[in-house]
PDB file of C-alpha atoms in Angstrom:
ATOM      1  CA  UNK A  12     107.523 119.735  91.409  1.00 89.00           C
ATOM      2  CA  UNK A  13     109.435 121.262  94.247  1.00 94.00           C
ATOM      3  CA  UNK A  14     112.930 119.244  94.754  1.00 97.00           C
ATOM      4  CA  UNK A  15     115.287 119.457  97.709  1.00 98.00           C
ATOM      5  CA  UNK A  16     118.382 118.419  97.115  1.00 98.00           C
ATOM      6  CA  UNK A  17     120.591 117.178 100.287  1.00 97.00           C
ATOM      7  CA  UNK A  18     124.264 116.258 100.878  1.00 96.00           C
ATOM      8  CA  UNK A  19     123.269 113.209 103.064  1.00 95.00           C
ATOM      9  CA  UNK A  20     119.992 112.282 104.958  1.00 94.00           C
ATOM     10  CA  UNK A  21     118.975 109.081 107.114  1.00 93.00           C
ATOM     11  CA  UNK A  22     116.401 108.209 104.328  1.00 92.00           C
ATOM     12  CA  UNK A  23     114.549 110.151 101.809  1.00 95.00           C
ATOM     13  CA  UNK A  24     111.518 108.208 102.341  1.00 95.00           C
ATOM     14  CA  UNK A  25     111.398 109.768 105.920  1.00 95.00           C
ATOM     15  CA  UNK A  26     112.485 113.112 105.119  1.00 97.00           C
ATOM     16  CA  UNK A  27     109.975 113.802 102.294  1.00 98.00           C
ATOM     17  CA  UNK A  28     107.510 112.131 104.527  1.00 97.00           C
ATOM     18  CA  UNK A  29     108.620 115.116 107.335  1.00 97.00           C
ATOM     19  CA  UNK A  30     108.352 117.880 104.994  1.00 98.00           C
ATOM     20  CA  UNK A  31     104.562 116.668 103.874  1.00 98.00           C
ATOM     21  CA  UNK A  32     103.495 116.755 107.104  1.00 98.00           C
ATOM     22  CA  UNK A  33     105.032 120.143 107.789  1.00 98.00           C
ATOM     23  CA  UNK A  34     103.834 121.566 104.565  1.00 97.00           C
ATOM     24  CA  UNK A  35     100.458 120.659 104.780  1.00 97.00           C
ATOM     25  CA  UNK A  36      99.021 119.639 108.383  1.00 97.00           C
ATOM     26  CA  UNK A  37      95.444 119.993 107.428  1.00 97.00           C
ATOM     27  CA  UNK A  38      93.402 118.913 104.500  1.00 96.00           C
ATOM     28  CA  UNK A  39      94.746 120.626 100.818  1.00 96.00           C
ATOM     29  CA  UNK A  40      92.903 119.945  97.580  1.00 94.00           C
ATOM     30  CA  UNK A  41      95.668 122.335  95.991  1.00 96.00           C
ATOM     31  CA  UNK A  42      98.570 120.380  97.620  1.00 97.00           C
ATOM     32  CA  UNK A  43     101.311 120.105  94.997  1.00 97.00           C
ATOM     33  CA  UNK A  44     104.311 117.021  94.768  1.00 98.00           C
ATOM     34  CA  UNK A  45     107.454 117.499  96.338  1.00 98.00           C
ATOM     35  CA  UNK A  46     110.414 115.369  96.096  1.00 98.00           C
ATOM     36  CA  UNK A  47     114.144 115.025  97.866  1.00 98.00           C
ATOM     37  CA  UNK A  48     117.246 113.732  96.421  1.00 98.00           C
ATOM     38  CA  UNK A  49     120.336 112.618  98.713  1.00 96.00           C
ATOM     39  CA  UNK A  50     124.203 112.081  98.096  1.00 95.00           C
ATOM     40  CA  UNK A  51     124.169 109.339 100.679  1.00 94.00           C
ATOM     41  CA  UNK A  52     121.205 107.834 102.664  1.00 90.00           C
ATOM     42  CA  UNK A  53     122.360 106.668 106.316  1.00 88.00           C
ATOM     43  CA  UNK A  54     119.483 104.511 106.834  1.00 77.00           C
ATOM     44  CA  UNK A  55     118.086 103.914 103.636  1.00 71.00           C
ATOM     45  CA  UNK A  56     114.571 101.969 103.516  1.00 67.00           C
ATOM     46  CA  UNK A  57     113.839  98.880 101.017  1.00 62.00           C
ATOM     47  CA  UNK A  58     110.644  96.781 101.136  1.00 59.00           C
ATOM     48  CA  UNK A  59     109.104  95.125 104.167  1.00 54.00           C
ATOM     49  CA  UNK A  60     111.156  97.314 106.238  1.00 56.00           C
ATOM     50  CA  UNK A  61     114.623  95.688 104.295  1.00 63.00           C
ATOM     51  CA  UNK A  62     118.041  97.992 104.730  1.00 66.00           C
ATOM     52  CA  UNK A  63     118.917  99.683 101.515  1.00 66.00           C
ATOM     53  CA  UNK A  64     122.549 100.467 100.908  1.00 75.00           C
ATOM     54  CA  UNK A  65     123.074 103.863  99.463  1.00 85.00           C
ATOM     55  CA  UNK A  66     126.622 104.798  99.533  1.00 89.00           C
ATOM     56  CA  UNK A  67     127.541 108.201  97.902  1.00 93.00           C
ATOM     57  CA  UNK A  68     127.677 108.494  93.722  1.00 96.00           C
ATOM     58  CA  UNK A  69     123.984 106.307  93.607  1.00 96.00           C
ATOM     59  CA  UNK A  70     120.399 107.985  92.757  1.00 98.00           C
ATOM     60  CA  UNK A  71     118.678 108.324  96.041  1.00 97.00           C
ATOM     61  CA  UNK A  72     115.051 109.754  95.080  1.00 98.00           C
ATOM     62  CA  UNK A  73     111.604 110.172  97.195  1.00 98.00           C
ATOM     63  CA  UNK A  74     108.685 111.828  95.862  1.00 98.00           C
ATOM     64  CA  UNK A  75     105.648 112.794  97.850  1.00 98.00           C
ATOM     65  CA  UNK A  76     102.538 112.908  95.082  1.00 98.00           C
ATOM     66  CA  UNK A  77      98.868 114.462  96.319  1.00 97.00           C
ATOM     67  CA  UNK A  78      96.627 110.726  95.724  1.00 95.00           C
ATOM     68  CA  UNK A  79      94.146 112.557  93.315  1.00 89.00           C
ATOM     69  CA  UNK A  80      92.427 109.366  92.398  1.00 83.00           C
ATOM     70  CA  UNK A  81      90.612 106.310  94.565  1.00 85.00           C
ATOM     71  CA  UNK A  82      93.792 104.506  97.002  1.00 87.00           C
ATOM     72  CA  UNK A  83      93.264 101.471  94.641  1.00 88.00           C
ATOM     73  CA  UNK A  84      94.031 103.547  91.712  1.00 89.00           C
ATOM     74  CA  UNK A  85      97.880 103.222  93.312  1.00 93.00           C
ATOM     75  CA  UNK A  86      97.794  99.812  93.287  1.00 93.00           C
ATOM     76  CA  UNK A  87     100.323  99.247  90.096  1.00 95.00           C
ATOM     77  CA  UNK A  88     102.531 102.670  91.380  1.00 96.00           C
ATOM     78  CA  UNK A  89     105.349 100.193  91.727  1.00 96.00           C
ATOM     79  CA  UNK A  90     105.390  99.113  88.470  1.00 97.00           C
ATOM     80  CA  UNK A  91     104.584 102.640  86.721  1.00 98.00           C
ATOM     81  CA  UNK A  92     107.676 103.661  88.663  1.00 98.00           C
ATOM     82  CA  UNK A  93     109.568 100.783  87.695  1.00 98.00           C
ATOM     83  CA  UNK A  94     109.073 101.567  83.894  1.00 98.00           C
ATOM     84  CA  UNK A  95     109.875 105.517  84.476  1.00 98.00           C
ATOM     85  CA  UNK A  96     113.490 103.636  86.286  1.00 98.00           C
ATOM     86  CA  UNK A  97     113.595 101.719  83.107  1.00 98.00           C
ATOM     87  CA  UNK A  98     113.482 104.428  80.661  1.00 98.00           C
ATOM     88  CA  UNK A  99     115.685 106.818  82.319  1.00 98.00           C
ATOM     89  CA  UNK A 100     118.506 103.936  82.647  1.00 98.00           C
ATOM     90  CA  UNK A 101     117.953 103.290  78.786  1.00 98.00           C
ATOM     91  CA  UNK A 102     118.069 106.949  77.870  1.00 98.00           C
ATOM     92  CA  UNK A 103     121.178 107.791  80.034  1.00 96.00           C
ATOM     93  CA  UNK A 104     123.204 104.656  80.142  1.00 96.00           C
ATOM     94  CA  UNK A 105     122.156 102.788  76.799  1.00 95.00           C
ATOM     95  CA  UNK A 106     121.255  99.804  79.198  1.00 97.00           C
ATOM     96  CA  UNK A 107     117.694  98.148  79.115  1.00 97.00           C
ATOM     97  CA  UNK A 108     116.714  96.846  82.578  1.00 98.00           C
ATOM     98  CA  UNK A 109     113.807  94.312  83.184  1.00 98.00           C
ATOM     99  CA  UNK A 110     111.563  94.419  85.801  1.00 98.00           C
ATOM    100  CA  UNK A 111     110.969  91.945  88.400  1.00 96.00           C
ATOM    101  CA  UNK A 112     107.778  92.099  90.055  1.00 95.00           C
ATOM    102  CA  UNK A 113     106.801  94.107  92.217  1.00 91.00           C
ATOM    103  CA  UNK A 114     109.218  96.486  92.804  1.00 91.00           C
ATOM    104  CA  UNK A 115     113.295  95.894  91.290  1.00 95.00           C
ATOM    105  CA  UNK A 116     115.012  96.276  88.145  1.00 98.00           C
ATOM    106  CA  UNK A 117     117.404  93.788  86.589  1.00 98.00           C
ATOM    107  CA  UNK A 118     120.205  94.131  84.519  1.00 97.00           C
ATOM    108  CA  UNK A 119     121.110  89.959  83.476  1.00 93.00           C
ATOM    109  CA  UNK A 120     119.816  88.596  86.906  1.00 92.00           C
ATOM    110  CA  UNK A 121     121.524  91.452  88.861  1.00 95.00           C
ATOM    111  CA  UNK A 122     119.493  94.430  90.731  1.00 95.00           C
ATOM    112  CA  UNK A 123     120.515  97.974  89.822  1.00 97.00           C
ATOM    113  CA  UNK A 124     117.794  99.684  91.154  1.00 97.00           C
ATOM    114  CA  UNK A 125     114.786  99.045  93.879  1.00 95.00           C
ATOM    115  CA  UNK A 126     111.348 100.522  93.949  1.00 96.00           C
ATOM    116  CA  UNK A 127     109.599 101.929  97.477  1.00 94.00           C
ATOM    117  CA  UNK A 128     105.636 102.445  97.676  1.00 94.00           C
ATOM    118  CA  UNK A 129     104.095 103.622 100.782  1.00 93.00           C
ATOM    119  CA  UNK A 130     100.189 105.105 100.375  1.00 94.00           C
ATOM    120  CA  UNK A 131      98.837 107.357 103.212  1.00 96.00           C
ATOM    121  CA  UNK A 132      95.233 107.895 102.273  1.00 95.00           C
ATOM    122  CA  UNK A 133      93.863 108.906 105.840  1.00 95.00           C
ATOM    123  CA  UNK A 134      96.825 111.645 106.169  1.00 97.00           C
ATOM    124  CA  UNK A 135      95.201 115.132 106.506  1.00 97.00           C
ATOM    125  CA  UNK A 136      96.210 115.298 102.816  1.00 97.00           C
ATOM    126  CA  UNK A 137      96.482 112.146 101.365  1.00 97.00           C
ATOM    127  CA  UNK A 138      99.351 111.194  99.281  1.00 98.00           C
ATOM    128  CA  UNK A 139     101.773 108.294  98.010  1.00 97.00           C
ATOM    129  CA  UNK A 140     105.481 108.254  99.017  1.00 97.00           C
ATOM    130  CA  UNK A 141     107.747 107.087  96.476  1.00 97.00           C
ATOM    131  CA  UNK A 142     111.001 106.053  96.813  1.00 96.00           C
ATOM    132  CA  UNK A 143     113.259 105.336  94.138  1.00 97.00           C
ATOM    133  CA  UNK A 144     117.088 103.931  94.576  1.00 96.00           C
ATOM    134  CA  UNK A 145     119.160 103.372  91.333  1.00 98.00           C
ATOM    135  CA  UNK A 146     123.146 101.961  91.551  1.00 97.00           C
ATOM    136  CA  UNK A 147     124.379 104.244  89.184  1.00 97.00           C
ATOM    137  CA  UNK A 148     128.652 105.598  89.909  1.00 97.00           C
ATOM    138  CA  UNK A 149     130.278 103.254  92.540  1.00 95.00           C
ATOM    139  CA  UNK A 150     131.568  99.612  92.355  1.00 93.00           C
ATOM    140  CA  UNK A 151     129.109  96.530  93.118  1.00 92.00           C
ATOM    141  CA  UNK A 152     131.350  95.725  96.560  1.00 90.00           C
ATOM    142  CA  UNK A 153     130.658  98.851  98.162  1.00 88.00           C
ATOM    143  CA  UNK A 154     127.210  97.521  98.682  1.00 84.00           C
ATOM    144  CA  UNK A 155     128.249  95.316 101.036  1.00 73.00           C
ATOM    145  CA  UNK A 156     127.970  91.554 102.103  1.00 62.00           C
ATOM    146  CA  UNK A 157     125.456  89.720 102.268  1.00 57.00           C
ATOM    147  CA  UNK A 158     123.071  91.084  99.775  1.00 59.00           C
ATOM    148  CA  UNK A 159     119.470  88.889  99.386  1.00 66.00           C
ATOM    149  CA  UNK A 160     119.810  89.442  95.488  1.00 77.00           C
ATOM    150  CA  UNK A 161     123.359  89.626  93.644  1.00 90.00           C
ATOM    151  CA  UNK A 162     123.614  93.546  92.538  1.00 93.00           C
ATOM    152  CA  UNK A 163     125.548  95.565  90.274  1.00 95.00           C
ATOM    153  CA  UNK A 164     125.719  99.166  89.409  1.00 97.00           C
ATOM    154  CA  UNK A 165     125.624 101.371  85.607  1.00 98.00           C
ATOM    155  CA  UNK A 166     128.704 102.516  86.280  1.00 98.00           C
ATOM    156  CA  UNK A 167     129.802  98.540  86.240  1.00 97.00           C
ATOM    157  CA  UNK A 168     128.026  97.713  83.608  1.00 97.00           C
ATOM    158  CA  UNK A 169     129.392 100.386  80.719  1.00 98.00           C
ATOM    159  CA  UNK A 170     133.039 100.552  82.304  1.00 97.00           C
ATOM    160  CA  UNK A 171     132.420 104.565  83.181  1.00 97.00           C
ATOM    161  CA  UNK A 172     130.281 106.855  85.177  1.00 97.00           C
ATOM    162  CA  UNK A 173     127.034 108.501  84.411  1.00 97.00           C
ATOM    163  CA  UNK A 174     125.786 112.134  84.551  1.00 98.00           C
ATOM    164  CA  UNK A 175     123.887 111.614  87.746  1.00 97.00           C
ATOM    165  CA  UNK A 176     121.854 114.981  86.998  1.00 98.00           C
ATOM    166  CA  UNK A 177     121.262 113.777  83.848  1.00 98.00           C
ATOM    167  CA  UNK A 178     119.824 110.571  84.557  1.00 98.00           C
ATOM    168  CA  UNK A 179     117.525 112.758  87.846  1.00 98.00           C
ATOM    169  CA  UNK A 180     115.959 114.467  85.099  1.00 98.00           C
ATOM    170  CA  UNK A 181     114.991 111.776  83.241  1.00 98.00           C
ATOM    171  CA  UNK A 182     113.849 110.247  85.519  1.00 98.00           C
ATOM    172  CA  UNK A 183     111.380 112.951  87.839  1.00 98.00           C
ATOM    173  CA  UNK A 184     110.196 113.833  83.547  1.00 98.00           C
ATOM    174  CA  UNK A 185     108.985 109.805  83.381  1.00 98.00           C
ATOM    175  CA  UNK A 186     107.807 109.655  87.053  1.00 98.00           C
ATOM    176  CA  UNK A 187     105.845 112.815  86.706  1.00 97.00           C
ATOM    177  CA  UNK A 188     104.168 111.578  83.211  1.00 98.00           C
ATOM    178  CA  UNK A 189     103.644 108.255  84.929  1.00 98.00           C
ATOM    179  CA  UNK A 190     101.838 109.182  88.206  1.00 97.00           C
ATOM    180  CA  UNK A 191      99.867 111.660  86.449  1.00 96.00           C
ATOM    181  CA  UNK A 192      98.573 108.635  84.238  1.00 96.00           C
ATOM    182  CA  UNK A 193      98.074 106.242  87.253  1.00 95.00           C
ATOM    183  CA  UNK A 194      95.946 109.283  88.525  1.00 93.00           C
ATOM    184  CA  UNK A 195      93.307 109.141  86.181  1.00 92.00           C
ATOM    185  CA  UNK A 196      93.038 105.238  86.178  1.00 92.00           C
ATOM    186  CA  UNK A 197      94.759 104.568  83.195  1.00 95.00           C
ATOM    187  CA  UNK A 198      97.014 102.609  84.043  1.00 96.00           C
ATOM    188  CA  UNK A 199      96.447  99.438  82.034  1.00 96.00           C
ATOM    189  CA  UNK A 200      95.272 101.496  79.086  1.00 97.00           C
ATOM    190  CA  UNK A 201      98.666 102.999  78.881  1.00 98.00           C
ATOM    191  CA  UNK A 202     101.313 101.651  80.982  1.00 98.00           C
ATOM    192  CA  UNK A 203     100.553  98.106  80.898  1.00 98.00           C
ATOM    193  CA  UNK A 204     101.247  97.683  77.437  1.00 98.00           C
ATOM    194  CA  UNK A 205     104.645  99.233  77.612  1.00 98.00           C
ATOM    195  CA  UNK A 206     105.848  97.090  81.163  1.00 98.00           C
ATOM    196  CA  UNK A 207     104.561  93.735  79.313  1.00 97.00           C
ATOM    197  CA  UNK A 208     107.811  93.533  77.204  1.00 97.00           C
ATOM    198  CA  UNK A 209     110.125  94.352  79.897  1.00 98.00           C
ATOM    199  CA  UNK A 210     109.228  92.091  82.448  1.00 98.00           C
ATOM    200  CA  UNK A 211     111.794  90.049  84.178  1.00 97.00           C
ATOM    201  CA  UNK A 212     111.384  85.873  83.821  1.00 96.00           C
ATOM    202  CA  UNK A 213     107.896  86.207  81.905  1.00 96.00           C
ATOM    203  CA  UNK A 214     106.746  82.610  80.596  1.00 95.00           C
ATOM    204  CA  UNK A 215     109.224  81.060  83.064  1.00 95.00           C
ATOM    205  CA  UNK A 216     109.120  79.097  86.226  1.00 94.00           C
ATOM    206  CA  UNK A 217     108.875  80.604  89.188  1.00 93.00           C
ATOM    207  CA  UNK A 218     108.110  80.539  92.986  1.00 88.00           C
ATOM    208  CA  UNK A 219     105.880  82.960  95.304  1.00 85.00           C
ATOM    209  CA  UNK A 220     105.780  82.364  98.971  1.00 70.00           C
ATOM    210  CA  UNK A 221     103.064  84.900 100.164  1.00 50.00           C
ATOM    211  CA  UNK A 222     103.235  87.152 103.564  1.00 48.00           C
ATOM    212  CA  UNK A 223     100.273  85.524 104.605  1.00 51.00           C
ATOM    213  CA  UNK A 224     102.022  82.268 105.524  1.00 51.00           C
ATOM    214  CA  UNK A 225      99.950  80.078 103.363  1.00 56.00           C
ATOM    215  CA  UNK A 226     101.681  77.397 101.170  1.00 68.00           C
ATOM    216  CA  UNK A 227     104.253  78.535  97.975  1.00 80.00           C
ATOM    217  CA  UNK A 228     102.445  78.849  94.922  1.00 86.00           C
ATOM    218  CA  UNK A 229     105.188  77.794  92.398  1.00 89.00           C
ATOM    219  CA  UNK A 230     103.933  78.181  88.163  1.00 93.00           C
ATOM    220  CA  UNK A 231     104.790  79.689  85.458  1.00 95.00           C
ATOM    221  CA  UNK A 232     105.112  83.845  85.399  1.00 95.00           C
ATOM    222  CA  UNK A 233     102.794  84.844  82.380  1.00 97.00           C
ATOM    223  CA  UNK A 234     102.244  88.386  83.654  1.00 96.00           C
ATOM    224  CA  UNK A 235     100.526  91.183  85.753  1.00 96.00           C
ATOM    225  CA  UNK A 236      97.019  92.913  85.362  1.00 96.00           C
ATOM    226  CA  UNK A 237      95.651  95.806  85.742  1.00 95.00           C
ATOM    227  CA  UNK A 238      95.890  96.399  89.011  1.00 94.00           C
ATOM    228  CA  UNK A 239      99.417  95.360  88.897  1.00 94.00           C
ATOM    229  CA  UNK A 240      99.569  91.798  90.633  1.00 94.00           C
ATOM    230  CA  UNK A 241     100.914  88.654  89.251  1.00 93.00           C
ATOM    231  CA  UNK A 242      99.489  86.423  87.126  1.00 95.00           C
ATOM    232  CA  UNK A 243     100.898  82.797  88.054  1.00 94.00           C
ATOM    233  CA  UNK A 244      99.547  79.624  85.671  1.00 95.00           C
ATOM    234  CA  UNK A 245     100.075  76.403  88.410  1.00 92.00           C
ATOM    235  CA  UNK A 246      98.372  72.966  87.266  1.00 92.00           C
ATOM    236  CA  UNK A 247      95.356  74.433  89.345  1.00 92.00           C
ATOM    237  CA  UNK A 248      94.525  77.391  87.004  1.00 95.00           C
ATOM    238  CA  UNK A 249      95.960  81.141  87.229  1.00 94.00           C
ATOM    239  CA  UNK A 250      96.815  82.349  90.524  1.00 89.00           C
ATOM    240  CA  UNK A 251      96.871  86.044  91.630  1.00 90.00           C
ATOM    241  CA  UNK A 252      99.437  87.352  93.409  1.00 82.00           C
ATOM    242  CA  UNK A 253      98.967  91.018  94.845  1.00 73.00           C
ATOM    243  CA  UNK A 254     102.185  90.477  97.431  1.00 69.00           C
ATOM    244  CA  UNK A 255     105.588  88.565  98.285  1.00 70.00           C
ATOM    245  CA  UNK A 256     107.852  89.010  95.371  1.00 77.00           C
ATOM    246  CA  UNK A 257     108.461  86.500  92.778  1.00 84.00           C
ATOM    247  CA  UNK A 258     111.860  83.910  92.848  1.00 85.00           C
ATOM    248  CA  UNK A 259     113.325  82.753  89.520  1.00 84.00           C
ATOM    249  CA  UNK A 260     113.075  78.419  89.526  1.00 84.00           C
ATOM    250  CA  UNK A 261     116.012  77.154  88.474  1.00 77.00           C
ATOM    251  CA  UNK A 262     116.370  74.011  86.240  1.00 73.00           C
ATOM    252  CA  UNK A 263     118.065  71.179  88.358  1.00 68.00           C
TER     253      UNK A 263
END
């Protein structure tokens, strides 16, 4: 996998996006991933168009992967990439995150790192962004105010920094493995099993209000399938949940 490595950029997600299109402006069978890392992202990109803080000493990642298999094949990329996240956090920083559908990792009920799918299947050569943030060497505050979610950082959470290129490594190795998984469909064969135990709030309540505007569905989290979407049991029977993201219910 080519990787460019920049001091700062507006957003990886937009930059890797850039170099795709410049790379390969007409249909490629033999197009090959390419990925950019940043120092600082200026206008970094979260979900549903969200603002993403990325100050300097954080893992700022995008990878542009050739889709290889059928679009809904990418379905559960968020997850996948949320386990590679996982692993590489565990390897480097002796830390084991859990993963709150669809798309964040968790360390106690704190996010340390955020997930960012975007599929382009009609491109001249189709292909997945993937973004990847991870709060890894700075302090929690520099994050700003008001965050959606409380956050923290590794470097918070062990009391000392991290080999940033260390944990990179790790983590293109797992994404790399992962994708090429998720590429031949075999997703719930092989990956499934492994996100099951590391899923954020599984068995307890929670709430889902979904982008379509309908009415919160509000159960209890008993897991994803294989296409990656939520499995909610309500006193109606087990909803499905393929967007939204999921809110922890509090006792009173």
């Amino acid at each position: 996998m080519h990787l460019v490595t920049l001091p700062s950029i507006d957003s990886t997600n937009s930059e890797v996006q850039r170099r795709w299109l410049a790379h390969y402006p007409a249909p490629n069978p033999a197009a090959k991933a390419m990925a950019v890392v940043a120092e600082v992202q200026t206008a970094g990109q979260g979900r549903t168009g969200r603002n993403w803080q990325s100050p300097r000493g954080g893992l700022w990642l995008s990878i542009a992967w050739p889709m290889r298999g059928r679009p809904d094949a990418y379905e559960p990329l968020p997850l996948a990439a949320g386990l590679a996240a996982a692993q590489a956090i565990q390897a480097c920083a002796d830390l084991v995150p859990l993963i709150k559908w669809p798309n964040d990792l968790l360390i106690g009920e704190k996010k340390v790192a955020g997930i960012l799918c975007q599929a382009y299947p009609d491109w001249p050569t189709p292909v997945v962004i993937l973004g990847v943030g991870i709060n890894a060497n700075f302090a929690p505050e520099l994050l700003g105010q008001p965050l959606r979610q409380p956050a923290t950082t590794l470097q918070h959470e062990i009391h000392h920094a991290i080999d940033l290129q260390t944990l990179l490594n790790l983590l293109l190795e797992s994404l790399e493995h992962h994708l090429l998984i998720v590429d031949r469909g075999d997703f719930a064969e092989v990956l499934l099993p492994q996100i099951r135990p590391r899923l954020a709030w599984l068995g307890q309540p929670v709430r889902c209000g979904p982008q379509n505007g309908a009415s919160t569905v509000e159960g209890r989290f008993i897991g994803v399938d294989g296409r990656g979407q939520a499995l909610i049991q309500t006193p109606g029977g087990v909803q499905v949940l393929c967007t939204d993201e999921l809110r922890r219910v509090l006792p009173p």
